[in-house]
mmCIF file of C-alpha atoms in Angstrom:
data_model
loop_
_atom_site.group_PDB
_atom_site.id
_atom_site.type_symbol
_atom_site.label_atom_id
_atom_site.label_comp_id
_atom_site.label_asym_id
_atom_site.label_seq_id
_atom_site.Cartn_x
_atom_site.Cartn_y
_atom_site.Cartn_z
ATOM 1 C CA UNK A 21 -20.097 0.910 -8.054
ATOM 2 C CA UNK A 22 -17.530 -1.621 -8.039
ATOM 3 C CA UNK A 23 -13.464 -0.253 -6.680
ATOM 4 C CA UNK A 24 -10.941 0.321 -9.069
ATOM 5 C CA UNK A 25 -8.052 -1.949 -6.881
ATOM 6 C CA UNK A 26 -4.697 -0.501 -6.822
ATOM 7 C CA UNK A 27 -1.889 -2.793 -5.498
ATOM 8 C CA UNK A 28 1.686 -1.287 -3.446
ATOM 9 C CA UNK A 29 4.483 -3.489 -3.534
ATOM 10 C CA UNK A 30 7.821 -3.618 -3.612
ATOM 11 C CA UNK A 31 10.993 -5.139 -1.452
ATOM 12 C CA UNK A 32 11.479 -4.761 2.461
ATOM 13 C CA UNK A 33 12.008 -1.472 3.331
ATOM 14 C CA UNK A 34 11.152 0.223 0.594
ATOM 15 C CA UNK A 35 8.582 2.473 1.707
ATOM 16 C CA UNK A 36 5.359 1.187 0.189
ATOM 17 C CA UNK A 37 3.761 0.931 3.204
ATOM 18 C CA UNK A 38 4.267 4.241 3.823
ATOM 19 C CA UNK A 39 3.416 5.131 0.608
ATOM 20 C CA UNK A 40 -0.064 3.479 0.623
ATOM 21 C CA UNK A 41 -1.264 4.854 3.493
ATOM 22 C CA UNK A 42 -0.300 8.231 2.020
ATOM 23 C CA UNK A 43 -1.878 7.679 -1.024
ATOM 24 C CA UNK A 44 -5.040 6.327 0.615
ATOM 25 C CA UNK A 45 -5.130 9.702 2.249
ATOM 26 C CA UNK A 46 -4.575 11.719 -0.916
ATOM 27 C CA UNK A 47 -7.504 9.877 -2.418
ATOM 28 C CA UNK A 48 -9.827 10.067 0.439
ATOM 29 C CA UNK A 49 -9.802 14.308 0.042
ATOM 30 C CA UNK A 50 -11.217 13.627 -3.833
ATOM 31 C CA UNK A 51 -14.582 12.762 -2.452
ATOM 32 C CA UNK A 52 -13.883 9.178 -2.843
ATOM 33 C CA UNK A 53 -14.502 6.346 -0.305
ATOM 34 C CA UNK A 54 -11.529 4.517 0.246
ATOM 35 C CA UNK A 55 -10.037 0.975 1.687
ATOM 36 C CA UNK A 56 -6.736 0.331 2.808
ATOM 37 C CA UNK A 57 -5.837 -3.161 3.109
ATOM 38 C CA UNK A 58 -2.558 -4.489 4.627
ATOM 39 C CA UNK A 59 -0.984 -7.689 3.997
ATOM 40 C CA UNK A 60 1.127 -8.025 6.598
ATOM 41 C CA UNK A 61 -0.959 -11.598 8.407
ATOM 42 C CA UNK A 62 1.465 -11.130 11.893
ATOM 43 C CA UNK A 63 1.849 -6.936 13.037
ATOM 44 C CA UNK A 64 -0.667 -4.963 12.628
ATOM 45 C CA UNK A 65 1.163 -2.088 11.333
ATOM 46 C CA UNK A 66 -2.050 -0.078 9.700
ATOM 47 C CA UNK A 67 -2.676 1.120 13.243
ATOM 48 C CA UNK A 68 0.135 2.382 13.807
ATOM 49 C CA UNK A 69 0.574 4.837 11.024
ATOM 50 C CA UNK A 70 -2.841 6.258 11.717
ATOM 51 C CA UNK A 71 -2.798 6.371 15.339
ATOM 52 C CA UNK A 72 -5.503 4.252 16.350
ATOM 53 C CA UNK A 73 -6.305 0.541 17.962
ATOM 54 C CA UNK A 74 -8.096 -2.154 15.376
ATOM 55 C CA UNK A 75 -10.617 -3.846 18.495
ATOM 56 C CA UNK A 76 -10.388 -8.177 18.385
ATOM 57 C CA UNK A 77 -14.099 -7.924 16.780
ATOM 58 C CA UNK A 78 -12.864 -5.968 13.660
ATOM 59 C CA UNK A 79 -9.513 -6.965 11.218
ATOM 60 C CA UNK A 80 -8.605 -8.588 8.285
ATOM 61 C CA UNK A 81 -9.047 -12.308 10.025
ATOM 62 C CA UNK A 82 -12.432 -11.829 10.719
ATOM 63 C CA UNK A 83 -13.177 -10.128 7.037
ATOM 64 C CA UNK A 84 -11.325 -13.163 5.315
ATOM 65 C CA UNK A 85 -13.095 -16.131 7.650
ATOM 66 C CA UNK A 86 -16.578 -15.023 8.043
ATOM 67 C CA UNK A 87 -18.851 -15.080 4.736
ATOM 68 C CA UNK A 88 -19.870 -11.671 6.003
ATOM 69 C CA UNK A 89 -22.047 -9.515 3.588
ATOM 70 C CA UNK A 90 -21.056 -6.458 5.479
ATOM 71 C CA UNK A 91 -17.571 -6.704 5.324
ATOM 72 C CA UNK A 92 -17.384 -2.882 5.487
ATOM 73 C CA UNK A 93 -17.609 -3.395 9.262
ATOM 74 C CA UNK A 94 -14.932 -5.221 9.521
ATOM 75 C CA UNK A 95 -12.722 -2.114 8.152
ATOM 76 C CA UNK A 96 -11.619 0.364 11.072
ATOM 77 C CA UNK A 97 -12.564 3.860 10.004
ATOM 78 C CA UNK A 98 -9.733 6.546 10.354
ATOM 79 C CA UNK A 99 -10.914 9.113 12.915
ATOM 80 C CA UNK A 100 -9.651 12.507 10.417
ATOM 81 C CA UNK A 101 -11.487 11.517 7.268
ATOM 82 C CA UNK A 102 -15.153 10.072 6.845
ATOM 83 C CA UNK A 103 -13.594 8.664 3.493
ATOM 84 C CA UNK A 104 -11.188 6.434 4.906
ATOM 85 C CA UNK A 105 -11.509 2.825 5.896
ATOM 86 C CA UNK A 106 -8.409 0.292 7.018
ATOM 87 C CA UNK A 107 -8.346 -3.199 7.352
ATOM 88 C CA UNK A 108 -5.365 -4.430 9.447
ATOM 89 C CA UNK A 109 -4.998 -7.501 11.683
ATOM 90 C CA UNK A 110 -6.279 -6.813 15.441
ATOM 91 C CA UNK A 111 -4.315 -4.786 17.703
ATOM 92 C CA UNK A 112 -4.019 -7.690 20.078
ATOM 93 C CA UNK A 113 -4.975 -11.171 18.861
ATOM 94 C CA UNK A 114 -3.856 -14.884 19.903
ATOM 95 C CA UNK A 115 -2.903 -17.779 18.039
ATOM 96 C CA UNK A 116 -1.454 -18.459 14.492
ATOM 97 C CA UNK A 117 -4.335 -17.052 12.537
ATOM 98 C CA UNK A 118 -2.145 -16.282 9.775
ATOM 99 C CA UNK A 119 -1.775 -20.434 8.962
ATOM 100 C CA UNK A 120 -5.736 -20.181 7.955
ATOM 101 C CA UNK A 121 -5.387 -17.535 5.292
ATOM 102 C CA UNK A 122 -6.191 -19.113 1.965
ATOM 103 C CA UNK A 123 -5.635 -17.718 -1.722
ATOM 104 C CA UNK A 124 -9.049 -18.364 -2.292
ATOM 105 C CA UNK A 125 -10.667 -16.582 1.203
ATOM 106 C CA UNK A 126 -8.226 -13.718 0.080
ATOM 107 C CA UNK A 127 -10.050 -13.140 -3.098
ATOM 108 C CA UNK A 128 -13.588 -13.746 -1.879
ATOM 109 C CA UNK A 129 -13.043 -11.483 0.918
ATOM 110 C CA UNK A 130 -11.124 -8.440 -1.895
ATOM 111 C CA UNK A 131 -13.803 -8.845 -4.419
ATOM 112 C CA UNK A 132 -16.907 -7.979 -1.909
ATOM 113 C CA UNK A 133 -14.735 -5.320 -0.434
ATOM 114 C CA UNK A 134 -14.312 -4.072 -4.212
ATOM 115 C CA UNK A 135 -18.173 -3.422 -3.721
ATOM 116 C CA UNK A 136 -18.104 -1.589 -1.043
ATOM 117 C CA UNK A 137 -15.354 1.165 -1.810
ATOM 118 C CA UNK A 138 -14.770 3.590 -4.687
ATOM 119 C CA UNK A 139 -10.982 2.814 -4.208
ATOM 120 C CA UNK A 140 -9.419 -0.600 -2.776
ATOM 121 C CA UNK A 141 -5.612 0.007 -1.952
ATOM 122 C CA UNK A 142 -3.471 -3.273 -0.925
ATOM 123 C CA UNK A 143 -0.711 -2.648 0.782
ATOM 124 C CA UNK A 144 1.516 -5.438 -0.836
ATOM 125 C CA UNK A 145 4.090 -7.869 0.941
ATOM 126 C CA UNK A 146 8.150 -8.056 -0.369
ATOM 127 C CA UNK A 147 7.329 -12.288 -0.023
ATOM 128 C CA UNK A 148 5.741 -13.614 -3.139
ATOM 129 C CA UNK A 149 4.287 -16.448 -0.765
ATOM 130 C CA UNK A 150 1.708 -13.979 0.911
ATOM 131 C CA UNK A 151 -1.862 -14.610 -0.044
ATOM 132 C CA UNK A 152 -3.113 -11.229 0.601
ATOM 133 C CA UNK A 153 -0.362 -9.548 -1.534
ATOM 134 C CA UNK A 154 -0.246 -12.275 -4.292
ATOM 135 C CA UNK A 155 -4.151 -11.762 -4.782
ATOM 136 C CA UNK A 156 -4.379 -7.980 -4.503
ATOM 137 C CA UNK A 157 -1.409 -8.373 -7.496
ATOM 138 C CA UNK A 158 -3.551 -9.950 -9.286
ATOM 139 C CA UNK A 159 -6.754 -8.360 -9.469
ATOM 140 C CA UNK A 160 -5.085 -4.896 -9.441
ATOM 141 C CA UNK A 161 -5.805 -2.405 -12.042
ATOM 142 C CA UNK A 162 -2.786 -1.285 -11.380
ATOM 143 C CA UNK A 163 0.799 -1.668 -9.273
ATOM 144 C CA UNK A 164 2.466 0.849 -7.884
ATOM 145 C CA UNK A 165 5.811 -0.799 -6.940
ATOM 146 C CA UNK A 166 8.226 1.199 -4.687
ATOM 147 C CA UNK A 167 11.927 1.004 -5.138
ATOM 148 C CA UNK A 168 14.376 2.277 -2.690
ATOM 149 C CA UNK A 169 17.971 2.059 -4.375
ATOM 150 C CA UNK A 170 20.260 -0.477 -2.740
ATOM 151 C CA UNK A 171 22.121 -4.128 -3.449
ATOM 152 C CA UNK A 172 19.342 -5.443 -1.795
ATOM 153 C CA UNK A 173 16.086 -4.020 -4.256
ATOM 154 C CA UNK A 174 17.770 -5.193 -7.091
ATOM 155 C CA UNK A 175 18.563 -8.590 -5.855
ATOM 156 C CA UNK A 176 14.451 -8.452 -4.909
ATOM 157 C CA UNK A 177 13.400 -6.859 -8.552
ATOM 158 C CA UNK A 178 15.316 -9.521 -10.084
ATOM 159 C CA UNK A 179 14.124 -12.342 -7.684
ATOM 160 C CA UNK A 180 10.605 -11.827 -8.084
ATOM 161 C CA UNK A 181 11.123 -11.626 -12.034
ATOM 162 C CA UNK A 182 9.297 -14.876 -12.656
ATOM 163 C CA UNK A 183 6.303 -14.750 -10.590
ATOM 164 C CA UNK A 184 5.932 -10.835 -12.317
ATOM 165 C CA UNK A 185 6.221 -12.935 -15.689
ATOM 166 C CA UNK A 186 4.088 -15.868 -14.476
ATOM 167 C CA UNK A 187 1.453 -13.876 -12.971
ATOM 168 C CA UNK A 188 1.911 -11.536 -16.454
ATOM 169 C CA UNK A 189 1.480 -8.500 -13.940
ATOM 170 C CA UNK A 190 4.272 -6.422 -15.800
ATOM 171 C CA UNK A 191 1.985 -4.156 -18.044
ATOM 172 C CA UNK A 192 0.158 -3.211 -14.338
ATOM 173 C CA UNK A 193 3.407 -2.101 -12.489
ATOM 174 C CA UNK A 194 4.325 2.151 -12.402
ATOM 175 C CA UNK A 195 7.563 1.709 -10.564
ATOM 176 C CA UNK A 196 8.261 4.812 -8.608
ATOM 177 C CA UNK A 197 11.932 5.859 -6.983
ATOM 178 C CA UNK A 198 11.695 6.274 -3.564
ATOM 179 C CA UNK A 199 15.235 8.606 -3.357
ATOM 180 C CA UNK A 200 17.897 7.888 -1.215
ATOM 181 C CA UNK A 201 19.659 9.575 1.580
ATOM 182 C CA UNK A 202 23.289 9.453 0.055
ATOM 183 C CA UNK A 203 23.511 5.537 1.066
ATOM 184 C CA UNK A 204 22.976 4.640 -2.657
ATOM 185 C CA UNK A 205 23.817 6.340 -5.762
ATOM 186 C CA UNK A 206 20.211 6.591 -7.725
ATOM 187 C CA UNK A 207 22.158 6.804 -10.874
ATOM 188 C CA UNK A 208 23.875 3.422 -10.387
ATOM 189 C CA UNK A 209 20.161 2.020 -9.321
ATOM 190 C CA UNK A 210 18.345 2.993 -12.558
ATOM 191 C CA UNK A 211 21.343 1.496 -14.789
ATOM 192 C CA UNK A 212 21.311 -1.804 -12.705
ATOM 193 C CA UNK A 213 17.761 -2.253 -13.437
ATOM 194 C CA UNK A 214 16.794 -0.686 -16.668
ATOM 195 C CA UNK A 215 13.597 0.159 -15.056
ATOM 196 C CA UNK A 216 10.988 3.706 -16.134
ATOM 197 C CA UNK A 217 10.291 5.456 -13.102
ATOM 198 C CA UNK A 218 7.662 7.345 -13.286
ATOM 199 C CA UNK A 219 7.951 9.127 -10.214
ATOM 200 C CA UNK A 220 10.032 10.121 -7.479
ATOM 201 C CA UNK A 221 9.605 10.388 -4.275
ATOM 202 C CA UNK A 222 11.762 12.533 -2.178
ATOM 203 C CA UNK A 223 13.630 11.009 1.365
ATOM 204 C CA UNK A 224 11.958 12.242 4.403
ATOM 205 C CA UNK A 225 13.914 12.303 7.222
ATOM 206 C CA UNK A 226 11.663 12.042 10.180
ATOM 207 C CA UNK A 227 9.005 9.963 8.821
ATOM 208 C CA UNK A 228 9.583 7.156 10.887
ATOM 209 C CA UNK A 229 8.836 9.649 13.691
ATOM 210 C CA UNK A 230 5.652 10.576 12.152
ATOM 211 C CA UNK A 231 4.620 7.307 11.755
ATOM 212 C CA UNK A 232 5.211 6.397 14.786
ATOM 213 C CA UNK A 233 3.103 9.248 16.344
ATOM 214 C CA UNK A 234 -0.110 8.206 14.060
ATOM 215 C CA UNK A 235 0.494 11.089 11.756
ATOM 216 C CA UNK A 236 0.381 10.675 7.960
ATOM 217 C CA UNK A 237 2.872 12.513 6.150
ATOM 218 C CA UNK A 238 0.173 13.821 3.513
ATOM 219 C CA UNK A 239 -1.304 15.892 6.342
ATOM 220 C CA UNK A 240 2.123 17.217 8.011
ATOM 221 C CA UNK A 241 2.767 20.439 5.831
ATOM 222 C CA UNK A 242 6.359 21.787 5.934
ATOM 223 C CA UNK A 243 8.373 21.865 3.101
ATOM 224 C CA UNK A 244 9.489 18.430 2.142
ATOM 225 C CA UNK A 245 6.340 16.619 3.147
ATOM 226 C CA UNK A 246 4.739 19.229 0.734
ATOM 227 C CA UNK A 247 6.784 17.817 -2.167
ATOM 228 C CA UNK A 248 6.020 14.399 -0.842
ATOM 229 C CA UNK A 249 2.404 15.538 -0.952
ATOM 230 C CA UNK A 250 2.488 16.944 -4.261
ATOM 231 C CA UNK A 251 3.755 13.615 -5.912
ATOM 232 C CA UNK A 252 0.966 11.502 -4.525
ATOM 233 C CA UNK A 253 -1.382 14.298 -5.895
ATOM 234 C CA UNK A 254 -0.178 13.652 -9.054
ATOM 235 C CA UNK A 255 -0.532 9.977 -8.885
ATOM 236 C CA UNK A 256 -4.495 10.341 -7.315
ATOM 237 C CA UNK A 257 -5.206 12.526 -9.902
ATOM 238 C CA UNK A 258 -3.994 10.040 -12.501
ATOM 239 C CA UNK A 259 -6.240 7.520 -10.541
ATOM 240 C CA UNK A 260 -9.620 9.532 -10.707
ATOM 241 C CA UNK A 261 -9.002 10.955 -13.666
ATOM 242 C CA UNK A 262 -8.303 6.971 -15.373
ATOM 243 C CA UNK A 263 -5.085 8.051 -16.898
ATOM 244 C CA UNK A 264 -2.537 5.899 -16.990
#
C-alpha cells in the first residue's frame, strides 16, 4: 500500500517542526505505520525532539545516495511506538553532504519511502531552495502550513506567493494558526493575510523544554498539551478518515 504524503511547512519559527513530529505521533496510535522526514540537510533536529541518536550508518544522506531497496532501514525507529519511523541527518556526520542533495535523488528516495509507510510526513523547510521540502510540496496530498502571527510570517506568506502559484500547490495547503503569546495580535494577522485557518493551535509555554528533553508534547498530558493534543486528533482523524 502506497503512503498518503502529507507535507509541514511554513516560515522560521513557526512551529511546524514541532507540529510534525506531533502529528506523526498522533497518527502512529491509529494503527498506522508512519515516516517522519526532516528537511533540514545541516542539524539533525528529528533526534532531538524524540530523544534519541540517528547512528552515521542510518539518515537521510544515506537514504537519498544509495539506490537502496530497503530504505526503511535507513529510518531510525522511535523507541515508544512500533509505528513510528524518522529519517533525520546523522547525529554526528562530516563534510558538506548537504551540496550532493539533488531534486531528483529527493524524489526517488520519497517515492520508495511512499512504499514502505502507510503515512509519509515531511517536515518542510521556510527556504523555497531546499530540495527535500520543495519535493515533499510537491508530491503532497496535502500541506499543512503553520503560521505563527508576526511582521515576519506575513512578509514569508507573501514571499513565497509565486513558487505556491508556480508549483500550483495552493488547493493542497490547510493553513493552521499557531496562537500567539500576546507578542502579536491574531486579529491583525488574519486581516493582513486574508488567509482560512482551519485550525488553531494553542501557545505552549514550555515546549521548548519538552523538546529539548526528547518528549513529544502529544504524550505530556496536563491541561494545555491536552488541547494541543486534541487539535492534532482532529487533524489525524481527518487524515485516516480521507476527509478533507
Amino acid at each position: 500500500m502506497s503512503s498518503k504524503i502529507i507535507a509541514v511547512w511554513g516560515g522560521s519559527n513557526s512551529g511546524k517542526t514541532t507540529f510534525a513530529v506531533n502529528l506523526a505521533c498522533a497518527l502512529s496510535t491509529r494503527d498506522r505505520l508512519v515516516g517522519l522526514i526532516s528537511s533540514n540537510l545541516t542539524h539533525g533536529d528529528l533526534q532531538v525532539f524524540f530523544g534519541q541518536s540517528v547512528p552515521p550508518q542510518k539518515g537521510l544522506f544515506h537514504a537519498i545516495n544509495e539506490d537502496n531497496p530497503n530504505i526503511g532501514e535507513k529510518f531510525t525507529e522511535y523507541t515508544e511506538s512500533k509505528n513510528l519511523f524518522f529519517l533525520s541527518v546523522p547525529t554526528h556526520y562530516t563534510g558538506l553532504l548537504c551540496d550532493a542533495v539533488t531534486l531528483r535523488e529527493a524524489e526517488r528516495m520519497m517515492n520508495a519511502a511512499a512504499f514502505v509507510f502507510d503515512i509519509l510526513i515531511v517536515d518542510g523547510a521556510a527556504e523555497v531552495t531546499n530540495p527535500v521540502s520543495s519535493v515533499g510540496l510537491w508530491l503532497a496530498e496535502r500541506i499543512y502550513t503553520l503560521h505563527k502571527p508576526s511582521i515576519a510570517a506575513q512578509m514569508w506568506h507573501e514571499g513565497v506567493s509565486d513558487f505556491v502559484r508556480e508549483l500550483h500547490i495552493s488547493e493542497k495547503q490547510i493553513h493552521i494558526l499557531q496562537l500567539p503569546n500576546g507578542e502579536f495580535d491574531d486579529k491583525t494577522y488574519r486581516s493582513m493575510t486574508g488567509l482560512p485557518f482551519a485550525y488553531e493551535l494553542p501557545y505552549i509555554k514550555r515546549a521548548g523544554e519538552l523538546e529539548n528533553a526528547g518528549t513529544p508534547i502529544y504524550f505530556f498530558r496536563d491541561r494545555t498539551y491536552r488541547r494541543y493534543g486534541k487539535v492534532l486528533e482532529q487533524i489525524a482523524k481527518g487524515i485516516c478518515g480521507g476527509e478533507a
